[in-house]
mmCIF file of C-alpha atoms and ligand atoms in Angstrom:
data_model
loop_
_atom_site.group_PDB
_atom_site.id
_atom_site.type_symbol
_atom_site.label_atom_id
_atom_site.label_comp_id
_atom_site.label_asym_id
_atom_site.label_seq_id
_atom_site.Cartn_x
_atom_site.Cartn_y
_atom_site.Cartn_z
ATOM 1 C CA MET A 244 0.000 0.000 0.000
ATOM 2 C CA PRO A 245 1.543 3.374 -0.935
ATOM 3 C CA THR A 246 2.281 5.515 2.103
ATOM 4 C CA GLU A 247 3.269 9.112 2.586
ATOM 5 C CA PRO A 248 5.466 10.643 5.290
ATOM 6 C CA ASP A 249 3.730 11.183 8.661
ATOM 7 C CA ASP A 250 1.653 8.048 8.223
ATOM 8 C CA ASP A 251 -0.769 9.419 5.688
ATOM 9 C CA LEU A 252 -1.697 7.013 2.954
ATOM 10 C CA VAL A 253 -3.093 7.157 -0.526
ATOM 11 C CA LEU A 254 -6.352 5.288 -0.722
ATOM 12 C CA THR A 255 -7.999 4.307 -3.968
ATOM 13 C CA LEU A 256 -11.391 2.694 -4.061
ATOM 14 C CA ARG A 257 -14.771 2.901 -5.717
ATOM 15 C CA VAL A 258 -17.698 4.342 -3.792
ATOM 16 C CA ASN A 259 -21.168 3.824 -5.215
ATOM 17 C CA GLY A 260 -19.575 3.243 -8.599
ATOM 18 C CA ASP A 261 -17.346 6.321 -8.559
ATOM 19 C CA ARG A 262 -13.582 5.934 -8.421
ATOM 20 C CA LYS A 263 -11.941 7.871 -5.566
ATOM 21 C CA ARG A 264 -8.320 8.621 -4.728
ATOM 22 C CA LEU A 265 -7.627 10.347 -1.430
ATOM 23 C CA LEU A 266 -4.718 11.157 0.864
ATOM 24 C CA ILE A 267 -5.866 10.310 4.374
ATOM 25 C CA PRO A 268 -4.407 9.704 7.834
ATOM 26 C CA ALA A 269 -3.639 6.025 8.284
ATOM 27 C CA ASN A 270 -5.908 5.843 11.311
ATOM 28 C CA ARG A 271 -9.005 7.228 9.536
ATOM 29 C CA THR A 272 -12.033 4.992 10.042
ATOM 30 C CA LEU A 273 -14.139 4.050 7.064
ATOM 31 C CA LEU A 274 -17.118 5.842 8.612
ATOM 32 C CA ASN A 275 -15.169 9.086 8.984
ATOM 33 C CA LEU A 276 -13.815 8.719 5.469
ATOM 34 C CA LEU A 277 -17.347 8.496 4.128
ATOM 35 C CA ARG A 278 -18.827 11.255 6.249
ATOM 36 C CA GLN A 279 -15.949 13.729 6.516
ATOM 37 C CA ASP A 280 -13.888 13.222 3.383
ATOM 38 C CA LEU A 281 -16.589 12.249 0.929
ATOM 39 C CA GLY A 282 -19.621 14.031 2.415
ATOM 40 C CA LEU A 283 -21.669 10.836 2.408
ATOM 41 C CA THR A 284 -23.547 11.252 5.675
ATOM 42 C CA GLY A 285 -26.128 8.503 5.179
ATOM 43 C CA SER A 286 -24.022 6.085 7.208
ATOM 44 C CA LYS A 287 -24.528 7.086 10.830
ATOM 45 C CA HIS A 288 -22.437 7.425 13.945
ATOM 46 C CA GLY A 289 -24.392 5.463 16.518
ATOM 47 C CA CYS A 290 -22.369 3.704 19.155
ATOM 48 C CA ASP A 291 -18.983 3.991 17.376
ATOM 49 C CA VAL A 292 -17.918 0.704 18.951
ATOM 50 C CA GLY A 293 -19.466 -1.890 16.661
ATOM 51 C CA ASP A 294 -22.669 -2.573 18.573
ATOM 52 C CA CYS A 295 -25.560 -0.832 16.803
ATOM 53 C CA GLY A 296 -25.200 -1.323 13.035
ATOM 54 C CA ALA A 297 -26.090 2.267 12.123
ATOM 55 C CA CYS A 298 -22.829 2.610 10.203
ATOM 56 C CA THR A 299 -23.229 -0.537 8.073
ATOM 57 C CA VAL A 300 -21.907 -0.362 4.509
ATOM 58 C CA LEU A 301 -21.065 -3.051 1.971
ATOM 59 C CA VAL A 302 -17.401 -3.656 1.174
ATOM 60 C CA ASN A 303 -17.059 -5.900 -1.852
ATOM 61 C CA GLY A 304 -20.643 -6.944 -1.197
ATOM 62 C CA ALA A 305 -20.152 -7.915 2.445
ATOM 63 C CA PRO A 306 -21.658 -5.934 5.338
ATOM 64 C CA ARG A 307 -19.080 -4.111 7.421
ATOM 65 C CA LEU A 308 -19.416 -1.877 10.456
ATOM 66 C CA SER A 309 -17.641 1.182 9.134
ATOM 67 C CA CYS A 310 -17.075 2.709 12.591
ATOM 68 C CA ILE A 311 -14.675 -0.078 13.515
ATOM 69 C CA THR A 312 -13.169 -0.575 10.060
ATOM 70 C CA LEU A 313 -10.069 1.319 9.021
ATOM 71 C CA ALA A 314 -10.461 3.078 5.710
ATOM 72 C CA ALA A 315 -7.163 1.469 4.725
ATOM 73 C CA GLU A 316 -8.911 -1.905 4.775
ATOM 74 C CA ALA A 317 -10.992 -0.703 1.829
ATOM 75 C CA GLN A 318 -7.961 -0.227 -0.398
ATOM 76 C CA ASP A 319 -9.047 -1.074 -3.969
ATOM 77 C CA ALA A 320 -12.461 -2.161 -2.716
ATOM 78 C CA GLU A 321 -15.937 -1.598 -4.076
ATOM 79 C CA LEU A 322 -18.017 0.234 -1.488
ATOM 80 C CA LEU A 323 -21.765 0.609 -1.425
ATOM 81 C CA THR A 324 -23.407 3.038 0.959
ATOM 82 C CA VAL A 325 -27.069 3.850 1.426
ATOM 83 C CA GLU A 326 -26.618 6.758 -1.003
ATOM 84 C CA GLY A 327 -25.914 4.251 -3.772
ATOM 85 C CA VAL A 328 -28.767 1.839 -3.158
ATOM 86 C CA ALA A 329 -31.483 3.645 -5.118
ATOM 87 C CA VAL A 330 -31.027 3.177 -8.847
ATOM 88 C CA GLY A 331 -32.084 5.689 -11.478
ATOM 89 C CA GLY A 332 -33.988 7.772 -8.958
ATOM 90 C CA ALA A 333 -36.178 4.852 -7.901
ATOM 91 C CA LEU A 334 -36.091 3.589 -4.338
ATOM 92 C CA HIS A 335 -34.707 0.101 -3.863
ATOM 93 C CA PRO A 336 -37.506 -2.323 -2.839
ATOM 94 C CA ILE A 337 -36.065 -2.393 0.683
ATOM 95 C CA GLN A 338 -36.246 1.389 0.914
ATOM 96 C CA ALA A 339 -39.738 1.414 -0.602
ATOM 97 C CA ALA A 340 -40.886 -1.153 1.955
ATOM 98 C CA PHE A 341 -39.531 0.915 4.863
ATOM 99 C CA HIS A 342 -41.390 3.910 3.454
ATOM 100 C CA GLU A 343 -44.666 2.060 2.882
ATOM 101 C CA GLN A 344 -44.587 0.286 6.253
ATOM 102 C CA VAL A 345 -43.564 3.503 8.065
ATOM 103 C CA ALA A 346 -40.728 1.495 9.560
ATOM 104 C CA ALA A 347 -38.848 4.508 10.902
ATOM 105 C CA GLN A 348 -39.474 7.097 13.562
ATOM 106 C CA CYS A 349 -36.316 9.140 14.011
ATOM 107 C CA GLY A 350 -34.775 7.215 11.095
ATOM 108 C CA TYR A 351 -31.267 7.219 12.505
ATOM 109 C CA CYS A 352 -31.026 3.443 12.346
ATOM 110 C CA THR A 353 -32.664 3.080 8.928
ATOM 111 C CA PRO A 354 -29.581 3.243 6.671
ATOM 112 C CA GLY A 355 -27.954 0.479 8.669
ATOM 113 C CA PHE A 356 -31.023 -1.743 8.416
ATOM 114 C CA VAL A 357 -31.297 -1.090 4.676
ATOM 115 C CA MET A 358 -27.672 -2.028 4.090
ATOM 116 C CA ALA A 359 -27.777 -5.105 6.315
ATOM 117 C CA LEU A 360 -30.910 -6.339 4.542
ATOM 118 C CA LYS A 361 -29.409 -5.608 1.140
ATOM 119 C CA ALA A 362 -26.427 -7.776 1.989
ATOM 120 C CA LEU A 363 -28.761 -10.567 3.080
ATOM 121 C CA PHE A 364 -30.983 -10.374 -0.015
ATOM 122 C CA ASP A 365 -27.955 -10.241 -2.306
ATOM 123 C CA GLU A 366 -26.703 -13.485 -0.772
ATOM 124 C CA ARG A 367 -30.044 -15.176 -0.102
ATOM 125 C CA PRO A 368 -32.809 -13.738 -2.303
ATOM 126 C CA ASP A 369 -35.624 -15.497 -0.415
ATOM 127 C CA PRO A 370 -34.578 -15.658 3.246
ATOM 128 C CA SER A 371 -36.718 -17.214 5.954
ATOM 129 C CA ASP A 372 -38.294 -15.162 8.735
ATOM 130 C CA ALA A 373 -35.634 -16.570 11.052
ATOM 131 C CA GLU A 374 -32.903 -15.295 8.749
ATOM 132 C CA LEU A 375 -34.568 -11.895 8.567
ATOM 133 C CA ASN A 376 -34.802 -11.797 12.350
ATOM 134 C CA GLU A 377 -31.168 -12.729 12.736
ATOM 135 C CA VAL A 378 -30.078 -9.808 10.556
ATOM 136 C CA LEU A 379 -32.505 -7.350 12.113
ATOM 137 C CA GLY A 380 -31.463 -8.409 15.598
ATOM 138 C CA ALA A 381 -27.896 -7.385 14.895
ATOM 139 C CA ASN A 382 -28.960 -3.755 14.426
ATOM 140 C CA ILE A 383 -30.324 -1.517 17.152
ATOM 141 C CA CYS A 384 -33.439 0.600 16.824
ATOM 142 C CA ARG A 385 -34.419 2.571 19.888
ATOM 143 C CA CYS A 386 -37.738 3.847 18.516
ATOM 144 C CA THR A 387 -39.864 1.384 16.606
ATOM 145 C CA GLY A 388 -39.997 -1.843 18.590
ATOM 146 C CA TYR A 389 -38.982 -3.702 15.403
ATOM 147 C CA THR A 390 -42.522 -4.766 14.420
ATOM 148 C CA LYS A 391 -42.678 -2.423 11.449
ATOM 149 C CA ILE A 392 -39.071 -3.057 10.528
ATOM 150 C CA LEU A 393 -39.812 -6.781 10.299
ATOM 151 C CA ALA A 394 -42.939 -5.990 8.280
ATOM 152 C CA ALA A 395 -40.817 -3.934 5.889
ATOM 153 C CA ALA A 396 -38.235 -6.694 5.566
ATOM 154 C CA ARG A 397 -40.980 -9.211 4.813
ATOM 155 C CA GLN A 398 -42.590 -6.893 2.271
ATOM 156 C CA ALA A 399 -39.275 -6.363 0.518
ATOM 157 C CA ARG A 400 -38.707 -10.126 0.429
ATOM 158 C CA GLU A 401 -42.140 -10.781 -1.060
ATOM 159 C CA ARG A 402 -41.906 -8.014 -3.673
ATOM 160 C CA MET A 403 -38.383 -8.962 -4.697
ATOM 161 C CA ASN A 404 -39.539 -12.530 -5.231
ATOM 162 C CA GLY A 405 -42.510 -11.513 -7.348
ATOM 163 C CA ARG A 406 -45.114 -12.242 -4.689
ATOM 164 C CA SER A 407 -47.752 -9.815 -3.528
ATOM 165 C CA ALA A 408 -47.161 -8.232 -0.152
HETATM 166 S S1 FES B 277 -21.896 3.204 14.848
HETATM 167 FE FE1 FES B 277 -20.928 1.453 14.035
HETATM 168 S S2 FES B 277 -21.844 -0.226 15.016
HETATM 169 FE FE2 FES B 277 -22.709 1.518 15.990
HETATM 170 S S1 FES B 278 -36.235 4.770 14.082
HETATM 171 FE FE1 FES B 278 -35.134 5.785 15.674
HETATM 172 S S2 FES B 278 -33.517 4.439 16.164
HETATM 173 FE FE2 FES B 278 -34.713 3.348 14.749
#
């Protein structure tokens, strides 16, 4: 990995399809890279210690907690953040389901849930309720009680599999 004096490093990666090249401190977290250096504030600071999931992004298709991931670990990676999930101005079915089910109150947790579910659906297009619950249980929502979030996850699953929901 190319480094600069004083422990800065040159990071190249793709974010939501756009190629980026930045000079950053070696200790920059991926979450701070996204929010501070790239202005992508959809990924949220929640706990900052890897417990809540609000900062979840996809790195080469896999969910990662960006608050406890060094940006340097994303060298040459393909990143997807919540800003890149909608395609062509249309909400992703997961986002549409959250909207239709009113599955957010403050909404602070929502990007993390959307990204965690996207990773699941990308890997397992028709997950069971137990698999949905396992993913949802790894993210913290302090407002909704999870009932509507589960309803949204189920709706997204049904719509994405061509079933009515
Ligand atoms: S902010 Fe990253 S897990 Fe909570
Ligand atoms: S809607 Fe507020 S934390 Fe989930």
